[in-house]
Short mmCIF file of C-alpha atoms in Angstrom, two decimals:
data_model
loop_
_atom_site.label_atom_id
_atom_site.label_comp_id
_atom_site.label_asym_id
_atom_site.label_seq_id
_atom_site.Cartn_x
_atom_site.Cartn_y
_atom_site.Cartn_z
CA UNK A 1057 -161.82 89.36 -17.49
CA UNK A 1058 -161.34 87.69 -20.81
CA UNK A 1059 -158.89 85.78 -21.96
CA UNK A 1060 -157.36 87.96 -24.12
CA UNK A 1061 -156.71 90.72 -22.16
CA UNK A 1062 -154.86 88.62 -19.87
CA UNK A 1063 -153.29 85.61 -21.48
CA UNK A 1064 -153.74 86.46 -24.98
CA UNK A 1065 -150.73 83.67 -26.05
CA UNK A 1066 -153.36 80.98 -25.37
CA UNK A 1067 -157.07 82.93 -26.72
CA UNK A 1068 -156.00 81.66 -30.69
CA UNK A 1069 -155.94 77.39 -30.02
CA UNK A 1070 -158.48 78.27 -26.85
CA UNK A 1071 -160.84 79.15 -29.51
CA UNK A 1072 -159.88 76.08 -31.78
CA UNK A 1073 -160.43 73.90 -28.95
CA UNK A 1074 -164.12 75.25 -27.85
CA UNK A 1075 -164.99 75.11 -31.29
CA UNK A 1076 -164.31 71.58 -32.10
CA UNK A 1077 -164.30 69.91 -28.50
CA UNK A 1078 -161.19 67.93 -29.07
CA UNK A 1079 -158.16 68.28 -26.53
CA UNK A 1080 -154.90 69.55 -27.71
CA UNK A 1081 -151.99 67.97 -26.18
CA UNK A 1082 -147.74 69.39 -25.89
CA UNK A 1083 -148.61 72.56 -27.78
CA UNK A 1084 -145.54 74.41 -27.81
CA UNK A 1085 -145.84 78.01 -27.40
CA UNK A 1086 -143.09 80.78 -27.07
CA UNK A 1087 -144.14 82.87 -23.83
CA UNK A 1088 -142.36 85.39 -22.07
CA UNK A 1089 -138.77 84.15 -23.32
CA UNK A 1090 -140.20 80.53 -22.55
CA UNK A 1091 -140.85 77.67 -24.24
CA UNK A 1092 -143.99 76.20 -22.74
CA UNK A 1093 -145.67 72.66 -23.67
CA UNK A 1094 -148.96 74.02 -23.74
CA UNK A 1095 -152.36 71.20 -22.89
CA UNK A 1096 -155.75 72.18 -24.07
CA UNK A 1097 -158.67 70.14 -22.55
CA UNK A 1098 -161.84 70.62 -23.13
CA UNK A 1099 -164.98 70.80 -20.20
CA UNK A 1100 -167.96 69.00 -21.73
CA UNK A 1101 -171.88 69.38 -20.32
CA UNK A 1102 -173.29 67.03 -22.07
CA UNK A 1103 -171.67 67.12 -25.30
CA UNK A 1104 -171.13 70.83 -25.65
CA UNK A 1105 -167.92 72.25 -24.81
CA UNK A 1106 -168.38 75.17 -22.11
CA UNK A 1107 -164.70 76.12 -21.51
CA UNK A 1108 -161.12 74.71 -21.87
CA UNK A 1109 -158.65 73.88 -18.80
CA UNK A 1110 -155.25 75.59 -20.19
CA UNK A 1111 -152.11 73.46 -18.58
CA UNK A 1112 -148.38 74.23 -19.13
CA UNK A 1113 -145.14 73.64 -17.95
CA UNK A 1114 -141.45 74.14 -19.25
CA UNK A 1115 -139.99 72.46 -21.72
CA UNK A 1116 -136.52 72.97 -20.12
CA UNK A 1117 -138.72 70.91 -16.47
CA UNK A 1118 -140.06 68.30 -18.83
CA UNK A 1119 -136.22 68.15 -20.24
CA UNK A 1120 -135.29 67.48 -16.52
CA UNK A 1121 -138.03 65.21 -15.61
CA UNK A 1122 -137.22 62.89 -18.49
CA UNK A 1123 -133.67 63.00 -18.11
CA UNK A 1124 -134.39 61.97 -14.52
CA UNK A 1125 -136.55 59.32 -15.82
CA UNK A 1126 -133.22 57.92 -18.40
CA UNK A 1127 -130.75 58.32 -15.45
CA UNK A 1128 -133.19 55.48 -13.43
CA UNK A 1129 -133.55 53.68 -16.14
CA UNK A 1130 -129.79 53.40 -16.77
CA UNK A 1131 -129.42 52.84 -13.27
CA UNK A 1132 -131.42 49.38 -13.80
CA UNK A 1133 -129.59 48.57 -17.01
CA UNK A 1134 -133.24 49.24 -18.95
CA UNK A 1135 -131.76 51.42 -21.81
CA UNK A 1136 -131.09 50.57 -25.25
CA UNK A 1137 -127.37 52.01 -26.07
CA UNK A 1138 -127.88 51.12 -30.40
CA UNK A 1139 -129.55 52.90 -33.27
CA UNK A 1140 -128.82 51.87 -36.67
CA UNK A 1141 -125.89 54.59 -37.07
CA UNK A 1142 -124.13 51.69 -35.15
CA UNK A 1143 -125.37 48.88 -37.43
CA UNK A 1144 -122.48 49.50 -39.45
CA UNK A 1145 -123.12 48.57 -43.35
CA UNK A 1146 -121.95 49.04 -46.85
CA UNK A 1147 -124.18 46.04 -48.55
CA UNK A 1148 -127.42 46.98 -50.47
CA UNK A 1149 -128.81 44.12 -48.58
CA UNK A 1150 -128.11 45.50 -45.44
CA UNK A 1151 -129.08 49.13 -46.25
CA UNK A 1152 -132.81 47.21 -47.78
CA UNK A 1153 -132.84 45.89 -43.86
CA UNK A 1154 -132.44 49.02 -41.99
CA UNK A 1155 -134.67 50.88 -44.15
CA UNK A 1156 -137.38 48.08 -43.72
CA UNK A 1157 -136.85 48.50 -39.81
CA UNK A 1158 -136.43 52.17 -39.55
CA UNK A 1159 -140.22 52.08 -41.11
CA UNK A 1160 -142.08 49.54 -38.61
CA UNK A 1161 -139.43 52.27 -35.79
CA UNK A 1162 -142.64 54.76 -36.53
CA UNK A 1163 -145.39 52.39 -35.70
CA UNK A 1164 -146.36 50.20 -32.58
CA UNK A 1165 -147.01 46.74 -34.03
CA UNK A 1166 -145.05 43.57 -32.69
CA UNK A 1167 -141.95 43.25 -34.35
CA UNK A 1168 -140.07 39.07 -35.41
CA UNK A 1169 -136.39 39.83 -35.91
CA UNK A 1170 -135.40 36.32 -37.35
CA UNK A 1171 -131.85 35.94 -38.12
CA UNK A 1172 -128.91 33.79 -37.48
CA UNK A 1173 -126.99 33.72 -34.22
CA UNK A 1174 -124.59 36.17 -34.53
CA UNK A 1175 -126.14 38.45 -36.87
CA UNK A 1176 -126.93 41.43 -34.71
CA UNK A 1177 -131.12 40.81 -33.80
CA UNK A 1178 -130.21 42.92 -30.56
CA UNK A 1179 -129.05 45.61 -31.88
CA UNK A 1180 -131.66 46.13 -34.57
CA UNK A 1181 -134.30 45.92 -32.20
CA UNK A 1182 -131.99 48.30 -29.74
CA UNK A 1183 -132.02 50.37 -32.32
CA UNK A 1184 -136.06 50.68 -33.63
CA UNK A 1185 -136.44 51.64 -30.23
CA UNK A 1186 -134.16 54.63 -30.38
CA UNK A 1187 -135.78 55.65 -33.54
CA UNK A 1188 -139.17 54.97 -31.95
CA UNK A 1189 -141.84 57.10 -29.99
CA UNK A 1190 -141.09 54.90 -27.28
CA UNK A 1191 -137.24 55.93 -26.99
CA UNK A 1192 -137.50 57.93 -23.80
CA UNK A 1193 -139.25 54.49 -22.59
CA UNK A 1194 -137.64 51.50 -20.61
CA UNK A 1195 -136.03 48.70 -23.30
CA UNK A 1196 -136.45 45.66 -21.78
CA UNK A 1197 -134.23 42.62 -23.31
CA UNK A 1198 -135.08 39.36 -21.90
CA UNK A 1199 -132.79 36.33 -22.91
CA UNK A 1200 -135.68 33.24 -22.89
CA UNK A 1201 -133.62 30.28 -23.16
CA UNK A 1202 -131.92 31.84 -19.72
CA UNK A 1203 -134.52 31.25 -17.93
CA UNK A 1204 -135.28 28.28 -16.24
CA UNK A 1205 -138.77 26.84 -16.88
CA UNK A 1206 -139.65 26.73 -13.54
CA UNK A 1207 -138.88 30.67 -12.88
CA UNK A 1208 -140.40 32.00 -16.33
CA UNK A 1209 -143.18 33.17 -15.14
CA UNK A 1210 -142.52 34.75 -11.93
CA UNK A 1211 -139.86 36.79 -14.12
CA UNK A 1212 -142.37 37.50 -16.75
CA UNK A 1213 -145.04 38.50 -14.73
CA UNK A 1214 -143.76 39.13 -11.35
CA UNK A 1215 -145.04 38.14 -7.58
CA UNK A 1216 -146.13 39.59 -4.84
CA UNK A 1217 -145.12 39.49 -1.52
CA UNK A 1218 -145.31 35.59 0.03
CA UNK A 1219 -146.51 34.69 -3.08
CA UNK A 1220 -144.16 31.43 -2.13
CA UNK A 1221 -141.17 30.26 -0.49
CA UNK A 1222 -137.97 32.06 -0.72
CA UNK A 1223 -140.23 35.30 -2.64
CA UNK A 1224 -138.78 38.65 -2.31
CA UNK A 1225 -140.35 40.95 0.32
CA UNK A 1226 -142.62 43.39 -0.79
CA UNK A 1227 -142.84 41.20 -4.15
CA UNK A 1228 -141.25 42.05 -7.51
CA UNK A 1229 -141.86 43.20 -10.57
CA UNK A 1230 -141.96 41.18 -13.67
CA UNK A 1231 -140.49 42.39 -17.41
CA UNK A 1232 -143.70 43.19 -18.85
CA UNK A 1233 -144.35 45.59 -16.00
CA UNK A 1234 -140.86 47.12 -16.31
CA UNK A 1235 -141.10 47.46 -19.86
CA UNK A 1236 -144.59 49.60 -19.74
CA UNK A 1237 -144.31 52.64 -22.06
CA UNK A 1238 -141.30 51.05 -23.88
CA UNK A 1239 -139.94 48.14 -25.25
CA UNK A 1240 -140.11 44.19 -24.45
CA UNK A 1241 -137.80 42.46 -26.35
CA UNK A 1242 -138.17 38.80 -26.38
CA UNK A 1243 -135.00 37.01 -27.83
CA UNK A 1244 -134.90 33.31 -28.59
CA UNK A 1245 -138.27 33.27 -28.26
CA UNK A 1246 -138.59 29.39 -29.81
CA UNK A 1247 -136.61 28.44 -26.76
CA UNK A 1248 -140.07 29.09 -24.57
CA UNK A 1249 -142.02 25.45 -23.41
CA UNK A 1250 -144.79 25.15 -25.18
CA UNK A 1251 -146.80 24.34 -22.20
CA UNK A 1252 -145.97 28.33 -21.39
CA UNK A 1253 -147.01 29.97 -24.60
CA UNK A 1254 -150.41 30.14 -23.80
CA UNK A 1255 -149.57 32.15 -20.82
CA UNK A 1256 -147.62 34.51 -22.67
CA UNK A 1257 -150.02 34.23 -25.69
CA UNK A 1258 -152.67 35.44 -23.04
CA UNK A 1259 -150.52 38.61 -22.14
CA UNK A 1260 -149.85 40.13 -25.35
CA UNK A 1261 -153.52 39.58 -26.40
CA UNK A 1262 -155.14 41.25 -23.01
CA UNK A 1263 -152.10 43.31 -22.79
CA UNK A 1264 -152.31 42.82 -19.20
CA UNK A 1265 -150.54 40.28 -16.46
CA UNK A 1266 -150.99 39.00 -13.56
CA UNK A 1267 -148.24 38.86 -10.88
CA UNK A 1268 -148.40 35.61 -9.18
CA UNK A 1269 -150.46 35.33 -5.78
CA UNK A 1270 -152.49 38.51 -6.90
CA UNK A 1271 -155.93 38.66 -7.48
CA UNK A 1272 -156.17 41.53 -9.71
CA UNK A 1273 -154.39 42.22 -13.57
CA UNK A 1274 -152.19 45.15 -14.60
CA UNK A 1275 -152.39 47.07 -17.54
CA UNK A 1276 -149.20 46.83 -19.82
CA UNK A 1277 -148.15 49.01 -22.69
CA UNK A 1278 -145.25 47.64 -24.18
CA UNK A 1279 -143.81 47.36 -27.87
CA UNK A 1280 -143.23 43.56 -28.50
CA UNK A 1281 -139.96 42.53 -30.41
CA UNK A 1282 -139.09 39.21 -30.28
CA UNK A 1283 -135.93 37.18 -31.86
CA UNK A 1284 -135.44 33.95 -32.90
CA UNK A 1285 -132.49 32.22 -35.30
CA UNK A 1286 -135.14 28.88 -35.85
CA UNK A 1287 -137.54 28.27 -38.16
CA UNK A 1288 -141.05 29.08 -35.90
CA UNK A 1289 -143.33 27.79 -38.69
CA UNK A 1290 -141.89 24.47 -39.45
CA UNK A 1291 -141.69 24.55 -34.96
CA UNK A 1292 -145.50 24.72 -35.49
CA UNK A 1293 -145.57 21.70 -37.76
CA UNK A 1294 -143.35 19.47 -35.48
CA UNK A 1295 -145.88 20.99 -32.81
CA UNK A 1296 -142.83 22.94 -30.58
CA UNK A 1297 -144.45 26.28 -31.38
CA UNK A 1298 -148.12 27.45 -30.74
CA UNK A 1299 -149.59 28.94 -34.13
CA UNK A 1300 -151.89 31.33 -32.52
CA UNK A 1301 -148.64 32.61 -30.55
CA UNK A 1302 -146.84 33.06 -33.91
CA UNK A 1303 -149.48 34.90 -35.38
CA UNK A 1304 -149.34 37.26 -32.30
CA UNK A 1305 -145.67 38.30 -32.95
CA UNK A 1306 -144.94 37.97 -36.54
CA UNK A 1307 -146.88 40.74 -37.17
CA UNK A 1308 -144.18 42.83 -39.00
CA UNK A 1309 -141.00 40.63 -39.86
CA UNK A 1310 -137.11 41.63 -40.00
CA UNK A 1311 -134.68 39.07 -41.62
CA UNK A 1312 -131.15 39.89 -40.84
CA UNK A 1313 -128.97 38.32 -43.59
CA UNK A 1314 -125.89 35.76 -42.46
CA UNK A 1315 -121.94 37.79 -42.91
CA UNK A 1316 -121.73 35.14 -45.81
CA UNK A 1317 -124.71 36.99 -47.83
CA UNK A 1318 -122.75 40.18 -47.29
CA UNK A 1319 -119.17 40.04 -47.70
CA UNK A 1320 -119.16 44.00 -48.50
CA UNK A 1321 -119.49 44.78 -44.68
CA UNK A 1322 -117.09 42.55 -43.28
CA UNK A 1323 -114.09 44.56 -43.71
CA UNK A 1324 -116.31 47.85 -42.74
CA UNK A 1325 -117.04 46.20 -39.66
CA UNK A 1326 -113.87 44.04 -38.91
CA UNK A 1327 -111.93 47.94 -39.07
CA UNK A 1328 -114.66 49.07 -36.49
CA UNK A 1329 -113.88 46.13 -34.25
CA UNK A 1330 -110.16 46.83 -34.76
CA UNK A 1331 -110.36 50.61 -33.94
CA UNK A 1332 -112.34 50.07 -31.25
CA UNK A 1333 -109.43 46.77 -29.80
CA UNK A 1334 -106.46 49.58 -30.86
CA UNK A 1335 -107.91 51.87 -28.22
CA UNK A 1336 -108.79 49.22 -25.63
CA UNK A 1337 -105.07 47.35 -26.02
CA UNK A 1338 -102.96 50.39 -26.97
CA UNK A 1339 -102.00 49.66 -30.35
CA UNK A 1340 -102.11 51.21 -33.70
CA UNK A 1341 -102.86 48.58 -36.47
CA UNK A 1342 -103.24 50.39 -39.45
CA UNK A 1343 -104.90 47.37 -41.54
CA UNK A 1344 -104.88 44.67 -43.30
CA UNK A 1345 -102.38 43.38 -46.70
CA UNK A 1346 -104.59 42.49 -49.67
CA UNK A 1347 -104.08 38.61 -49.29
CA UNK A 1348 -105.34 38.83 -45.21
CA UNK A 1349 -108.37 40.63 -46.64
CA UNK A 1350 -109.24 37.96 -48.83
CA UNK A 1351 -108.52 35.52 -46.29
CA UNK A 1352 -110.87 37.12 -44.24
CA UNK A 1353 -114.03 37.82 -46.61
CA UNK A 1354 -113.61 34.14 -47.72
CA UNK A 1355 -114.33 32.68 -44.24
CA UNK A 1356 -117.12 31.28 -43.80
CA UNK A 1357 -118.40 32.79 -40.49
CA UNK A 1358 -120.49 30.04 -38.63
CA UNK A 1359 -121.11 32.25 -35.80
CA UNK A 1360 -121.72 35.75 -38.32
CA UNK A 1361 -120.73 38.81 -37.04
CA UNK A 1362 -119.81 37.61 -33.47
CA UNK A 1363 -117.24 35.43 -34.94
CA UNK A 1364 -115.93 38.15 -37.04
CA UNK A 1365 -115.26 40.84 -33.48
CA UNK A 1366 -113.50 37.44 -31.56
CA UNK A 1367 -111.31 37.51 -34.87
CA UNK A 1368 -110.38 40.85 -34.72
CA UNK A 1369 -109.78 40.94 -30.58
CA UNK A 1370 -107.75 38.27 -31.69
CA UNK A 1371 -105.29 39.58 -34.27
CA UNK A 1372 -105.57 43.14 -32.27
CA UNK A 1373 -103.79 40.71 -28.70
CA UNK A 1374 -101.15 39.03 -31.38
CA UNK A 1375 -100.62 41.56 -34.02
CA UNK A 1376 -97.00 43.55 -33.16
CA UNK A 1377 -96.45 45.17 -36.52
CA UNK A 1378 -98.53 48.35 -38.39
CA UNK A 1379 -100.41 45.91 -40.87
CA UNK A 1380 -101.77 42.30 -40.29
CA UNK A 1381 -100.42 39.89 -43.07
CA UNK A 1382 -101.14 36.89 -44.45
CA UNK A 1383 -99.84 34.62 -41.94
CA UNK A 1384 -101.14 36.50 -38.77
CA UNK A 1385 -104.84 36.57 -40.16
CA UNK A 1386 -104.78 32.63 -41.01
CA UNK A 1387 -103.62 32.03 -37.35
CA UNK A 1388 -106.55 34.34 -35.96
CA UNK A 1389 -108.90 32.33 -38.17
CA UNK A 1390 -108.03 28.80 -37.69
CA UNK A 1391 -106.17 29.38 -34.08
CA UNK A 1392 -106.62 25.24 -33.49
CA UNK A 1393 -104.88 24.55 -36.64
CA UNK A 1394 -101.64 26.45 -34.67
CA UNK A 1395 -100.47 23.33 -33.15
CA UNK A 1396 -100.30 21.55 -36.20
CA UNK A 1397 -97.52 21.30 -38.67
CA UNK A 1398 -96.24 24.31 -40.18
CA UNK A 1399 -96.72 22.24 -43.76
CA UNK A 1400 -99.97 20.97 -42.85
CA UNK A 1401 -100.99 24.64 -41.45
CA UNK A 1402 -100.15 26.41 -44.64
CA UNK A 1403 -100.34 23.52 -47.12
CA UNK A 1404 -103.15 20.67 -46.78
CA UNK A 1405 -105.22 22.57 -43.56
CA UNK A 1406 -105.70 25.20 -45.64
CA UNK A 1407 -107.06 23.18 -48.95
CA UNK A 1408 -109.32 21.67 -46.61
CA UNK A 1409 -110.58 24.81 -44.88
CA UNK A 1410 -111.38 26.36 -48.51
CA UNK A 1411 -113.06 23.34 -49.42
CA UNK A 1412 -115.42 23.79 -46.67
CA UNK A 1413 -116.16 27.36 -46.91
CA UNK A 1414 -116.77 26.70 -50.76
CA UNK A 1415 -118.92 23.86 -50.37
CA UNK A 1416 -120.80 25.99 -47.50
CA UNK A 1417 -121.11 28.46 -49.76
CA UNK A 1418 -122.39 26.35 -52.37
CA UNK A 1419 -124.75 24.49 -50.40
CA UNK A 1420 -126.07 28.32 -48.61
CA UNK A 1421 -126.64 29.22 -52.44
CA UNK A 1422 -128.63 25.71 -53.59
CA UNK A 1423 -131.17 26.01 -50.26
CA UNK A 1424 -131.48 29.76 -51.50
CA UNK A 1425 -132.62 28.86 -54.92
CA UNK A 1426 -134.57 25.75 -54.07
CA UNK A 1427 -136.32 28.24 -51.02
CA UNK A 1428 -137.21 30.52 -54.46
CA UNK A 1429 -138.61 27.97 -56.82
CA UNK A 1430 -140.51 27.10 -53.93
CA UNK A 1431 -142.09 30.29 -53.24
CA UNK A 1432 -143.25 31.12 -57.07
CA UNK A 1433 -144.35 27.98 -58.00
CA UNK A 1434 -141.33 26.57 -59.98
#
């Protein structure tokens, strides 16, 4: 019988598919009250196309496969919980940055996210996962300067059973092979011996591994995203840093800007900090007076936006009133400068302290347009 008399929902892309040869993957087609995700397949003799193999299944069963596949996931802490509606941002400079990053989201090249500690690298590259194909994937986040040298590549790559002394039985899997179909993310990557590099420089070209004591490789397919807060080319000048390994993963590059460079999100994000420390400790600060704002967007923020949350935990524990002043904000910033004199805390501590963040500030803005003549030549 043909195939229109029976399933004629499929005889339309049947006959696009015998015509040109070329499968026709997740089709979805309305049938019967279902959604189905419809495969088309070609059967070739020779090179001529003499029928199609017509697959389908549910959409609501792929729904439950994949949620079954998340639930695993997040039972082995391999889920990314950002996307950049949680990069929270007022700045133009920061809005430049997640548009830059929600574009290289859509493609599959290796991703440097090179910032200062503190700056959120982790949740950028949480969040180009979420916005990626790859979402439904494993995101693997592996902290390199955590690892002992001796253990990095067992971790990496995995073993397999008896490999050595002390192994786990029935061998383990290493990160790349966890992160397959998803995400590897590689932070403080400079922090890796150079006498390893080539190693891992020999992964992400083969895009394969080898777990150790096995004889035979393993196909990977994982998104590369790696993080540093150093300076990898002038590492490759001082010879810390392989070149060829740098060229491998600063394909597409990210720079997160320091707080300093953006004072327009701090209070955005100190008030998200502070909601969220309200509802942990049970209190209802409403916000800030104008003079403990300005205290706080003229700090200078060593540690970026990781020193700005410890802040706010900080005035959330001690605050007891509806509105942080002046006082309470200066103690939450400079908290060793509490057992010192009440004169010297609010009289020569604090000259000192703005002396600092303006020379800081002055200095961060004379590398910046030194860094620029640089660039174009004078």
């Amino acid at each position: 019988r043909k195939l229109e008399t029976v399933y004629p929902f499929f005889a339309k892309i049947y006959k696009e598919v015998i015509s040109s040869g070329h499968p026709l993957y997740n089709e979805l087609q309305d049938v019967q009250k279902k959604t189905l995700s419809v495969d088309y397949v070609p059967v070739l003799v020779g090179q001529k196309p003499v029928g199609v193999v017509i697959t389908c299944q549910t959409v609501k069963k792929i729904q439950q496969i994949e949620s079954q596949i998340r639930k695993k996931l997040c039972e082995k802490g391999l889920v990314a919980n950002y996307t950049f509606a949680d990069a929270i941002r007022k700045s133009e400079l920061m809005e430049k940055t997640v548009a830059i990053a929600g574009k290289y989201a859509q493609v599959d090249s290796n991703i440097l996210i090179v910032g200062e500690t503190g700056t959120g690298k982790e949740v950028i590259a949480q969040s180009i996962h979420n916005a990626s194909g790859r979402r439904n994937g494993p995101f693997v986040a592996v902290n390199c300067a955590a690892l002992p040298e001796n253990l990095l590549e067992s971790e990496l790559f995995g073993y397999v059973d008896g490999a050595f002394t002390g192994s786990r039985r029935g061998g383990k899997m290493g990160f790349f092979e966890q992160a397959h179909r998803g995400t590897l993310f590689l932070d403080e990557i400079s922090e890796i011996p150079i006498n390893f590099q080539g190693k891992l420089l020999r992964a992400l070209q083969e895009r394969q591994v080898r777990r150790i004591g096995d004889d035979k490789v393993i196909d990977m397919d994982a998104r590369i995203i790696a993080a540093t807060n150093k300076n990898l080319r002038q590492m490759v000048l001082d010879k810390e840093f392989r070149q060829d390994l740098l060229y491998r993963i600063d394909v597409l590059k990210i720079y997160i800007p320091p707080l300093r460079e953006r004072k327009e999100d701090i209070m955005p994000l100190f008030y998200g900090f502070l909601k969220e420390y309200n509802n942990r400790f049970g209190k209802d600060i409403a916000g800030c007076t104008k003079r403990a704002q300005e205290l706080l967007i003229h700090y200078p923020y060593k540690g970026n936006i990781r020193e700005l949350r410890n802040i706010a935990e900080r005035v959330a524990v001690m605050c007891e009133e509806k509105e942080i002043d002046e006082g309470l904000m200066e103690t939450a910033l400079y908290p060793e400068d509490v057992f010192s004199s009440r004169s010297g805390f609010y009289g020569n501590l604090r000259q000192e302290k703005g002396e600092e963040a303006l020379e800081e500030r002055e200095s961060s803005e004379r590398d910046r347009i030194l860094e620029a003549l640089q660039k174009t030549g004078g």
